[in-house]
PDB file of C-alpha atoms and ligand atoms in Angstrom:
ATOM      1  CA  MET B   1      94.954  -6.429  37.301  1.00 94.00           C
ATOM      2  CA  PHE B   2      98.361  -4.795  37.675  1.00 96.00           C
ATOM      3  CA  LYS B   3      99.803  -1.804  39.521  1.00 96.00           C
ATOM      4  CA  PRO B   4     102.458   0.391  37.846  1.00 96.00           C
ATOM      5  CA  ASN B   5     105.143  -0.864  40.254  1.00 96.00           C
ATOM      6  CA  ASP B   6     104.242  -4.558  40.319  1.00 97.00           C
ATOM      7  CA  LYS B   7     106.886  -7.244  40.188  1.00 98.00           C
ATOM      8  CA  ILE B   8     105.303  -9.800  37.879  1.00 98.00           C
ATOM      9  CA  MET B   9     106.226 -13.418  37.335  1.00 98.00           C
ATOM     10  CA  ILE B  10     104.828 -15.147  34.230  1.00 98.00           C
ATOM     11  CA  ALA B  11     104.195 -18.882  34.299  1.00 98.00           C
ATOM     12  CA  VAL B  12     105.653 -20.021  30.976  1.00 98.00           C
ATOM     13  CA  SER B  13     104.972 -23.567  29.873  1.00 96.00           C
ATOM     14  CA  GLY B  14     106.495 -23.204  26.423  1.00 95.00           C
ATOM     15  CA  GLY B  15     103.132 -23.418  24.628  1.00 95.00           C
ATOM     16  CA  LYS B  16     101.634 -20.657  22.459  1.00 96.00           C
ATOM     17  CA  ASP B  17      99.513 -19.036  25.174  1.00 97.00           C
ATOM     18  CA  SER B  18     102.210 -18.505  27.761  1.00 97.00           C
ATOM     19  CA  ILE B  19     104.844 -17.426  25.246  1.00 97.00           C
ATOM     20  CA  ALA B  20     102.402 -14.981  23.623  1.00 97.00           C
ATOM     21  CA  LEU B  21     101.651 -13.614  27.118  1.00 98.00           C
ATOM     22  CA  LEU B  22     105.376 -13.179  27.720  1.00 97.00           C
ATOM     23  CA  HIS B  23     105.715 -11.105  24.537  1.00 97.00           C
ATOM     24  CA  ILE B  24     102.565  -9.044  25.213  1.00 97.00           C
ATOM     25  CA  LEU B  25     103.362  -8.238  28.855  1.00 97.00           C
ATOM     26  CA  LEU B  26     106.937  -7.291  27.983  1.00 97.00           C
ATOM     27  CA  LYS B  27     105.613  -4.833  25.417  1.00 96.00           C
ATOM     28  CA  ILE B  28     103.195  -3.295  27.948  1.00 95.00           C
ATOM     29  CA  GLU B  29     105.655  -3.327  30.836  1.00 93.00           C
ATOM     30  CA  LYS B  30     108.140  -1.148  28.908  1.00 93.00           C
ATOM     31  CA  ALA B  31     105.824   1.818  29.538  1.00 94.00           C
ATOM     32  CA  PHE B  32     106.067   1.269  33.315  1.00 96.00           C
ATOM     33  CA  PRO B  33     109.679   1.722  34.449  1.00 95.00           C
ATOM     34  CA  LYS B  34     108.883   0.782  38.058  1.00 97.00           C
ATOM     35  CA  ALA B  35     107.359  -2.562  37.090  1.00 97.00           C
ATOM     36  CA  SER B  36     109.413  -5.670  36.426  1.00 97.00           C
ATOM     37  CA  LEU B  37     108.952  -9.011  34.703  1.00 98.00           C
ATOM     38  CA  CYS B  38     110.425 -12.448  35.209  1.00 98.00           C
ATOM     39  CA  ALA B  39     109.309 -15.950  34.242  1.00 98.00           C
ATOM     40  CA  VAL B  40     109.127 -19.449  35.637  1.00 98.00           C
ATOM     41  CA  THR B  41     108.635 -22.859  34.068  1.00 98.00           C
ATOM     42  CA  VAL B  42     107.558 -25.926  35.971  1.00 98.00           C
ATOM     43  CA  ASP B  43     109.075 -29.106  34.598  1.00 97.00           C
ATOM     44  CA  GLU B  44     106.559 -31.769  35.591  1.00 97.00           C
ATOM     45  CA  GLY B  45     108.734 -34.523  34.175  1.00 97.00           C
ATOM     46  CA  ILE B  46     106.801 -35.654  31.100  1.00 96.00           C
ATOM     47  CA  ILE B  47     109.314 -37.247  28.772  1.00 95.00           C
ATOM     48  CA  GLY B  48     108.994 -36.267  25.121  1.00 92.00           C
ATOM     49  CA  TYR B  49     106.750 -33.320  25.970  1.00 93.00           C
ATOM     50  CA  ARG B  50     107.857 -30.977  28.705  1.00 92.00           C
ATOM     51  CA  ASP B  51     111.548 -31.321  27.882  1.00 90.00           C
ATOM     52  CA  GLU B  52     110.808 -29.915  24.422  1.00 91.00           C
ATOM     53  CA  ALA B  53     108.492 -27.195  25.745  1.00 95.00           C
ATOM     54  CA  LEU B  54     111.116 -26.168  28.271  1.00 96.00           C
ATOM     55  CA  LYS B  55     113.518 -25.475  25.425  1.00 96.00           C
ATOM     56  CA  PHE B  56     111.009 -23.053  23.833  1.00 96.00           C
ATOM     57  CA  ALA B  57     110.486 -21.335  27.190  1.00 97.00           C
ATOM     58  CA  ILE B  58     114.235 -20.940  27.758  1.00 97.00           C
ATOM     59  CA  ASP B  59     114.899 -19.717  24.195  1.00 96.00           C
ATOM     60  CA  ASN B  60     112.087 -17.138  24.230  1.00 97.00           C
ATOM     61  CA  CYS B  61     113.082 -15.750  27.639  1.00 97.00           C
ATOM     62  CA  LYS B  62     116.695 -15.515  26.517  1.00 97.00           C
ATOM     63  CA  LYS B  63     115.734 -13.725  23.309  1.00 96.00           C
ATOM     64  CA  LEU B  64     113.575 -11.241  25.224  1.00 96.00           C
ATOM     65  CA  GLY B  65     116.089 -10.762  28.050  1.00 97.00           C
ATOM     66  CA  ILE B  66     113.698 -11.971  30.743  1.00 97.00           C
ATOM     67  CA  ASN B  67     115.011 -13.628  33.911  1.00 98.00           C
ATOM     68  CA  HIS B  68     113.797 -17.201  33.871  1.00 98.00           C
ATOM     69  CA  ALA B  69     113.672 -19.761  36.661  1.00 98.00           C
ATOM     70  CA  VAL B  70     112.988 -23.468  36.226  1.00 98.00           C
ATOM     71  CA  THR B  71     111.556 -25.639  38.955  1.00 98.00           C
ATOM     72  CA  SER B  72     110.566 -29.293  38.748  1.00 98.00           C
ATOM     73  CA  PHE B  73     108.354 -31.912  40.349  1.00 97.00           C
ATOM     74  CA  LYS B  74     111.436 -34.075  40.747  1.00 96.00           C
ATOM     75  CA  GLU B  75     113.232 -31.399  42.724  1.00 96.00           C
ATOM     76  CA  LEU B  76     110.199 -30.432  44.847  1.00 96.00           C
ATOM     77  CA  TYR B  77     108.439 -33.754  45.360  1.00 95.00           C
ATOM     78  CA  SER B  78     111.207 -36.255  44.526  1.00 92.00           C
ATOM     79  CA  TYR B  79     109.140 -37.779  41.704  1.00 91.00           C
ATOM     80  CA  SER B  80     108.358 -36.768  38.146  1.00 96.00           C
ATOM     81  CA  LEU B  81     104.781 -36.862  36.816  1.00 96.00           C
ATOM     82  CA  ASP B  82     105.713 -39.846  34.647  1.00 96.00           C
ATOM     83  CA  LYS B  83     106.760 -41.693  37.794  1.00 94.00           C
ATOM     84  CA  ILE B  84     103.562 -40.689  39.630  1.00 94.00           C
ATOM     85  CA  VAL B  85     101.493 -41.981  36.706  1.00 93.00           C
ATOM     86  CA  LYS B  86     103.443 -45.239  36.790  1.00 92.00           C
ATOM     87  CA  VAL B  87     102.966 -45.651  40.560  1.00 89.00           C
ATOM     88  CA  THR B  88      99.236 -44.813  40.412  1.00 87.00           C
ATOM     89  CA  SER B  89      98.572 -47.214  37.562  1.00 85.00           C
ATOM     90  CA  GLU B  90     100.439 -49.978  39.414  1.00 82.00           C
ATOM     91  CA  LYS B  91      98.267 -49.294  42.450  1.00 76.00           C
ATOM     92  CA  GLY B  92      95.099 -49.225  40.338  1.00 70.00           C
ATOM     93  CA  GLU B  93      94.637 -45.585  41.354  1.00 61.00           C
ATOM     94  CA  SER B  94      93.946 -44.323  37.826  1.00 54.00           C
ATOM     95  CA  GLY B  95      90.723 -46.310  37.632  1.00 52.00           C
ATOM     96  CA  ARG B  96      89.338 -44.424  40.627  1.00 60.00           C
ATOM     97  CA  GLY B  97      89.079 -41.124  38.888  1.00 57.00           C
ATOM     98  CA  LEU B  98      92.423 -39.459  39.598  1.00 78.00           C
ATOM     99  CA  THR B  99      93.849 -38.708  36.194  1.00 86.00           C
ATOM    100  CA  PRO B 100      97.431 -37.575  35.539  1.00 92.00           C
ATOM    101  CA  CYS B 101      96.010 -34.060  35.106  1.00 91.00           C
ATOM    102  CA  ALA B 102      94.497 -34.154  38.599  1.00 90.00           C
ATOM    103  CA  TYR B 103      97.953 -34.731  40.102  1.00 94.00           C
ATOM    104  CA  CYS B 104      99.619 -32.392  37.661  1.00 96.00           C
ATOM    105  CA  GLY B 105      97.248 -29.484  38.299  1.00 94.00           C
ATOM    106  CA  VAL B 106      97.513 -29.597  42.094  1.00 96.00           C
ATOM    107  CA  LEU B 107     101.275 -30.103  42.177  1.00 97.00           C
ATOM    108  CA  ARG B 108     101.938 -27.470  39.518  1.00 97.00           C
ATOM    109  CA  ARG B 109      99.861 -24.830  41.312  1.00 97.00           C
ATOM    110  CA  ARG B 110     101.916 -25.489  44.437  1.00 97.00           C
ATOM    111  CA  ALA B 111     105.177 -25.351  42.472  1.00 98.00           C
ATOM    112  CA  LEU B 112     104.217 -22.035  40.873  1.00 98.00           C
ATOM    113  CA  ASN B 113     103.266 -20.466  44.173  1.00 97.00           C
ATOM    114  CA  LEU B 114     106.542 -21.574  45.756  1.00 98.00           C
ATOM    115  CA  ALA B 115     108.501 -20.140  42.823  1.00 98.00           C
ATOM    116  CA  ALA B 116     106.593 -16.850  42.930  1.00 98.00           C
ATOM    117  CA  ARG B 117     107.172 -16.514  46.667  1.00 97.00           C
ATOM    118  CA  LYS B 118     110.835 -17.325  46.265  1.00 97.00           C
ATOM    119  CA  GLY B 119     111.068 -14.717  43.513  1.00 97.00           C
ATOM    120  CA  GLY B 120     109.508 -12.104  45.834  1.00 97.00           C
ATOM    121  CA  VAL B 121     106.972 -11.043  43.197  1.00 98.00           C
ATOM    122  CA  ASP B 122     103.609  -9.314  43.690  1.00 97.00           C
ATOM    123  CA  LYS B 123     101.675 -11.094  40.943  1.00 97.00           C
ATOM    124  CA  LEU B 124     101.830 -14.447  39.235  1.00 98.00           C
ATOM    125  CA  ALA B 125     100.411 -14.164  35.709  1.00 98.00           C
ATOM    126  CA  THR B 126      99.150 -17.309  34.018  1.00 98.00           C
ATOM    127  CA  ALA B 127      98.121 -17.624  30.374  1.00 98.00           C
ATOM    128  CA  HIS B 128      94.643 -19.114  30.832  1.00 97.00           C
ATOM    129  CA  ASN B 129      92.568 -18.057  27.838  1.00 98.00           C
ATOM    130  CA  LEU B 130      88.800 -17.871  27.294  1.00 97.00           C
ATOM    131  CA  ASP B 131      88.677 -21.528  26.243  1.00 97.00           C
ATOM    132  CA  ASP B 132      90.483 -22.676  29.411  1.00 96.00           C
ATOM    133  CA  GLU B 133      88.181 -20.609  31.598  1.00 96.00           C
ATOM    134  CA  THR B 134      84.944 -21.832  30.038  1.00 97.00           C
ATOM    135  CA  GLN B 135      86.185 -25.430  30.245  1.00 96.00           C
ATOM    136  CA  THR B 136      86.920 -24.924  33.952  1.00 94.00           C
ATOM    137  CA  ILE B 137      83.408 -23.570  34.557  1.00 95.00           C
ATOM    138  CA  LEU B 138      81.827 -26.669  33.008  1.00 95.00           C
ATOM    139  CA  LEU B 139      84.323 -28.958  34.751  1.00 92.00           C
ATOM    140  CA  ASN B 140      83.273 -27.524  38.117  1.00 92.00           C
ATOM    141  CA  ILE B 141      79.635 -28.208  37.312  1.00 92.00           C
ATOM    142  CA  LEU B 142      80.347 -31.750  36.129  1.00 93.00           C
ATOM    143  CA  HIS B 143      82.454 -32.412  39.231  1.00 88.00           C
ATOM    144  CA  GLY B 144      79.501 -31.317  41.371  1.00 90.00           C
ATOM    145  CA  ASP B 145      81.402 -28.327  42.721  1.00 86.00           C
ATOM    146  CA  ALA B 146      79.225 -25.527  41.384  1.00 82.00           C
ATOM    147  CA  LEU B 147      80.263 -22.932  44.000  1.00 84.00           C
ATOM    148  CA  ARG B 148      83.825 -23.200  42.736  1.00 84.00           C
ATOM    149  CA  MET B 149      82.674 -21.499  39.537  1.00 84.00           C
ATOM    150  CA  ALA B 150      82.785 -18.232  41.464  1.00 83.00           C
ATOM    151  CA  ARG B 151      86.568 -18.615  41.589  1.00 82.00           C
ATOM    152  CA  VAL B 152      86.901 -18.584  37.810  1.00 86.00           C
ATOM    153  CA  LYS B 153      87.834 -14.928  37.488  1.00 90.00           C
ATOM    154  CA  PRO B 154      90.593 -12.686  36.117  1.00 91.00           C
ATOM    155  CA  VAL B 155      92.148 -11.762  39.479  1.00 92.00           C
ATOM    156  CA  LEU B 156      92.062 -14.380  42.221  1.00 89.00           C
ATOM    157  CA  ALA B 157      91.366 -13.219  45.757  1.00 83.00           C
ATOM    158  CA  ASP B 158      94.358 -12.413  47.929  1.00 79.00           C
ATOM    159  CA  VAL B 159      93.462 -14.902  50.673  1.00 79.00           C
ATOM    160  CA  HIS B 160      96.680 -15.689  52.555  1.00 90.00           C
ATOM    161  CA  PRO B 161     100.089 -14.002  52.891  1.00 92.00           C
ATOM    162  CA  LYS B 162     101.768 -17.191  51.657  1.00 95.00           C
ATOM    163  CA  PHE B 163      99.762 -17.163  48.421  1.00 95.00           C
ATOM    164  CA  VAL B 164     101.051 -14.900  45.666  1.00 96.00           C
ATOM    165  CA  GLN B 165      98.092 -13.297  43.910  1.00 96.00           C
ATOM    166  CA  ARG B 166      97.307 -14.942  40.575  1.00 97.00           C
ATOM    167  CA  VAL B 167      96.064 -12.985  37.558  1.00 97.00           C
ATOM    168  CA  LYS B 168      94.941 -14.153  34.129  1.00 97.00           C
ATOM    169  CA  PRO B 169      95.437 -11.397  31.540  1.00 97.00           C
ATOM    170  CA  LEU B 170      94.231 -13.513  28.578  1.00 98.00           C
ATOM    171  CA  CYS B 171      91.111 -14.910  30.226  1.00 96.00           C
ATOM    172  CA  GLU B 172      88.741 -13.202  27.800  1.00 95.00           C
ATOM    173  CA  VAL B 173      90.792 -13.907  24.678  1.00 97.00           C
ATOM    174  CA  PRO B 174      89.723 -16.953  22.623  1.00 97.00           C
ATOM    175  CA  GLU B 175      92.431 -19.565  22.115  1.00 96.00           C
ATOM    176  CA  LYS B 176      92.230 -19.117  18.335  1.00 96.00           C
ATOM    177  CA  GLU B 177      93.107 -15.418  18.691  1.00 97.00           C
ATOM    178  CA  VAL B 178      96.095 -16.147  20.905  1.00 97.00           C
ATOM    179  CA  ALA B 179      97.260 -18.698  18.340  1.00 96.00           C
ATOM    180  CA  LEU B 180      96.804 -16.158  15.552  1.00 97.00           C
ATOM    181  CA  TYR B 181      98.884 -13.594  17.483  1.00 97.00           C
ATOM    182  CA  ALA B 182     101.637 -16.152  18.021  1.00 96.00           C
ATOM    183  CA  TYR B 183     101.720 -17.094  14.317  1.00 96.00           C
ATOM    184  CA  LEU B 184     101.639 -13.484  13.104  1.00 96.00           C
ATOM    185  CA  LYS B 185     104.488 -12.556  15.442  1.00 95.00           C
ATOM    186  CA  ARG B 186     106.391 -15.650  14.320  1.00 95.00           C
ATOM    187  CA  ILE B 187     106.770 -16.725  17.898  1.00 94.00           C
ATOM    188  CA  GLU B 188     108.330 -20.128  18.341  1.00 91.00           C
ATOM    189  CA  PHE B 189     106.407 -22.397  20.669  1.00 93.00           C
ATOM    190  CA  GLN B 190     105.696 -26.029  21.306  1.00 91.00           C
ATOM    191  CA  GLY B 191     102.811 -27.328  19.250  1.00 86.00           C
ATOM    192  CA  ILE B 192     102.395 -30.961  20.278  1.00 90.00           C
ATOM    193  CA  PRO B 193      99.850 -31.772  22.994  1.00 89.00           C
ATOM    194  CA  CYS B 194     100.698 -33.404  26.309  1.00 93.00           C
ATOM    195  CA  PRO B 195     100.443 -37.211  26.059  1.00 93.00           C
ATOM    196  CA  TYR B 196      98.181 -37.278  29.127  1.00 92.00           C
ATOM    197  CA  ALA B 197      95.726 -34.624  27.891  1.00 87.00           C
ATOM    198  CA  SER B 198      93.357 -37.086  26.236  1.00 83.00           C
ATOM    199  CA  THR B 199      92.692 -38.851  29.562  1.00 76.00           C
ATOM    200  CA  ALA B 200      91.101 -35.772  31.118  1.00 78.00           C
ATOM    201  CA  LEU B 201      87.410 -34.864  31.228  1.00 87.00           C
ATOM    202  CA  ARG B 202      88.551 -31.371  30.245  1.00 90.00           C
ATOM    203  CA  ASN B 203      89.453 -32.720  26.832  1.00 90.00           C
ATOM    204  CA  ASP B 204      85.895 -33.921  26.177  1.00 93.00           C
ATOM    205  CA  ILE B 205      84.543 -30.574  27.356  1.00 96.00           C
ATOM    206  CA  ARG B 206      86.962 -28.791  24.998  1.00 95.00           C
ATOM    207  CA  VAL B 207      85.687 -30.787  22.024  1.00 96.00           C
ATOM    208  CA  MET B 208      82.056 -30.148  22.994  1.00 97.00           C
ATOM    209  CA  LEU B 209      82.544 -26.396  23.492  1.00 97.00           C
ATOM    210  CA  ASN B 210      84.433 -26.036  20.220  1.00 97.00           C
ATOM    211  CA  ARG B 211      81.655 -27.820  18.347  1.00 97.00           C
ATOM    212  CA  MET B 212      79.070 -25.549  19.946  1.00 97.00           C
ATOM    213  CA  GLU B 213      81.123 -22.431  19.235  1.00 97.00           C
ATOM    214  CA  GLU B 214      81.351 -23.397  15.574  1.00 96.00           C
ATOM    215  CA  LYS B 215      77.578 -23.748  15.297  1.00 97.00           C
ATOM    216  CA  HIS B 216      76.616 -20.932  17.669  1.00 97.00           C
ATOM    217  CA  ALA B 217      79.384 -18.343  17.630  1.00 95.00           C
ATOM    218  CA  GLY B 218      79.797 -16.521  20.927  1.00 96.00           C
ATOM    219  CA  VAL B 219      78.722 -19.238  23.383  1.00 97.00           C
ATOM    220  CA  LYS B 220      82.068 -19.138  25.204  1.00 97.00           C
ATOM    221  CA  PHE B 221      81.734 -15.392  25.827  1.00 96.00           C
ATOM    222  CA  THR B 222      78.141 -15.848  26.930  1.00 96.00           C
ATOM    223  CA  LEU B 223      79.172 -18.528  29.394  1.00 95.00           C
ATOM    224  CA  ILE B 224      81.874 -16.417  31.026  1.00 95.00           C
ATOM    225  CA  LYS B 225      79.597 -13.369  31.136  1.00 95.00           C
ATOM    226  CA  SER B 226      76.862 -15.461  32.782  1.00 94.00           C
ATOM    227  CA  ILE B 227      79.271 -16.501  35.520  1.00 92.00           C
ATOM    228  CA  GLU B 228      80.247 -12.862  36.027  1.00 93.00           C
ATOM    229  CA  ARG B 229      76.595 -12.032  36.601  1.00 94.00           C
ATOM    230  CA  ILE B 230      75.907 -14.814  39.093  1.00 92.00           C
ATOM    231  CA  ARG B 231      79.280 -14.590  40.881  1.00 91.00           C
ATOM    232  CA  PRO B 232      78.106 -12.160  43.596  1.00 91.00           C
ATOM    233  CA  THR B 233      75.265 -14.553  44.487  1.00 91.00           C
ATOM    234  CA  LEU B 234      77.581 -17.578  44.482  1.00 88.00           C
ATOM    235  CA  GLU B 235      80.090 -15.727  46.663  1.00 87.00           C
ATOM    236  CA  ALA B 236      77.361 -14.699  49.079  1.00 88.00           C
ATOM    237  CA  VAL B 237      76.209 -18.286  49.670  1.00 85.00           C
ATOM    238  CA  ALA B 238      79.690 -19.839  49.746  1.00 80.00           C
ATOM    239  CA  GLU B 239      81.094 -20.275  53.226  1.00 76.00           C
ATOM    240  CA  GLU B 240      84.126 -18.175  53.960  1.00 76.00           C
ATOM    241  CA  VAL B 241      87.181 -20.399  53.664  1.00 76.00           C
ATOM    242  CA  LYS B 242      89.417 -20.290  56.716  1.00 83.00           C
ATOM    243  CA  LEU B 243      92.948 -21.181  55.747  1.00 88.00           C
ATOM    244  CA  GLN B 244      95.437 -22.728  58.125  1.00 92.00           C
ATOM    245  CA  GLU B 245      98.951 -24.047  57.648  1.00 95.00           C
ATOM    246  CA  CYS B 246      99.435 -27.665  56.603  1.00 96.00           C
ATOM    247  CA  ARG B 247     100.726 -29.770  59.496  1.00 97.00           C
ATOM    248  CA  ASN B 248     103.108 -31.510  57.171  1.00 95.00           C
ATOM    249  CA  CYS B 249     104.601 -28.797  54.965  1.00 96.00           C
ATOM    250  CA  GLY B 250     103.378 -25.491  56.420  1.00 96.00           C
ATOM    251  CA  GLU B 251     101.709 -24.303  53.217  1.00 96.00           C
ATOM    252  CA  PRO B 252      98.226 -22.736  53.422  1.00 93.00           C
ATOM    253  CA  THR B 253      95.304 -25.155  53.205  1.00 94.00           C
ATOM    254  CA  VAL B 254      91.632 -25.474  54.124  1.00 89.00           C
ATOM    255  CA  GLY B 255      92.093 -28.727  56.051  1.00 89.00           C
ATOM    256  CA  LYS B 256      94.797 -30.012  58.361  1.00 94.00           C
ATOM    257  CA  ILE B 257      96.827 -31.537  55.547  1.00 96.00           C
ATOM    258  CA  CYS B 258      97.119 -29.828  52.171  1.00 96.00           C
ATOM    259  CA  LYS B 259      96.085 -31.470  48.918  1.00 95.00           C
ATOM    260  CA  PRO B 260      99.637 -31.973  47.544  1.00 96.00           C
ATOM    261  CA  CYS B 261     100.712 -33.696  50.791  1.00 95.00           C
ATOM    262  CA  GLN B 262      97.569 -35.872  50.741  1.00 93.00           C
ATOM    263  CA  MET B 263      98.244 -36.897  47.151  1.00 92.00           C
ATOM    264  CA  LEU B 264     101.893 -37.683  47.736  1.00 91.00           C
ATOM    265  CA  ARG B 265     101.160 -39.619  50.936  1.00 90.00           C
ATOM    266  CA  LYS B 266      98.563 -41.708  49.156  1.00 84.00           C
ATOM    267  CA  LEU B 267     101.174 -42.733  46.663  1.00 80.00           C
ATOM    268  CA  ASP B 268     103.435 -43.806  49.513  1.00 69.00           C
ATOM    269  CA  ILE B 269     106.147 -41.732  48.025  1.00 52.00           C
ATOM    270  CA  ARG B 270     106.474 -39.353  50.921  1.00 48.00           C
TER     271      ARG B 270
HETATM  272 FE1  SF4 I 301      99.646 -31.759  33.166  1.00 50.23          FE
HETATM  273 FE2  SF4 I 301      97.356 -32.725  32.124  1.00 50.23          FE
HETATM  274 FE3  SF4 I 301      98.382 -30.415  31.260  1.00 50.23          FE
HETATM  275 FE4  SF4 I 301      99.610 -32.709  30.702  1.00 50.23          FE
HETATM  276  S1  SF4 I 301      97.554 -32.075  30.004  1.00 50.23           S
HETATM  277  S2  SF4 I 301     100.600 -30.822  31.370  1.00 50.23           S
HETATM  278  S3  SF4 I 301      99.237 -33.886  32.578  1.00 50.23           S
HETATM  279  S4  SF4 I 301      97.581 -30.821  33.315  1.00 50.23           S
HETATM  280 ZN1   ZN I 302     101.260 -29.971  52.984  1.00 50.23          ZN
END
């Protein structure tokens, strides 16, 4: 996942997973003098949620002496997520399946990649845990995008020079264990959930998987291990994705116009 001289940027939201990852990677990185760590937080603009989380991210980075950058939807796209949600609900967009999380996920991934490129780092580490990964696998199936499951893996392919390689060091660690680590280490993090989380299909999948895990311990591990086994077959049948640069913003994309530009154009806010 890492090389001894990697420059690593950690995506820190301010929640338990990302702050625990910050503490763990700092501890490991001390043994590798040629490696370096920094952090970034994306402020999506969710009043009463991200502003509080941002404070935890800033405080933890300060305490640990880690360089920390903050970027925001407002600064990058001219609109906060709250504003996007308002515009989409006024346009009746939310009823057609695009939840706040759909916008948030696409725009945040872009924001993180831009920050990582700006920071000149080799790897962008995110704090996705076992629960997140298994939810994503089922989400891909329920969205009818089964081949995408092959992309749920610890180290994402290095597909374009403009994409900073993403790695997920906690992807086999259950959420409960990350939470336990954070509590035992007395790490301060934001505990309240995002106000938009309940609107997402992911939330229903989370509840279902947790119920199953309680009754049949180990199902999350089994699911991720099953994907590992079928990944070579999935990758063999998936067409090779040819990336080009978006005609609007120049960022890498599979089509002519990238997803963030499509989303923002649809909102008539760009
Ligand atoms: Fe964004 Fe959805 Fe996560 Fe909230 S729950 S931060 S809207 S992806
Ligand atoms: Zn674009």
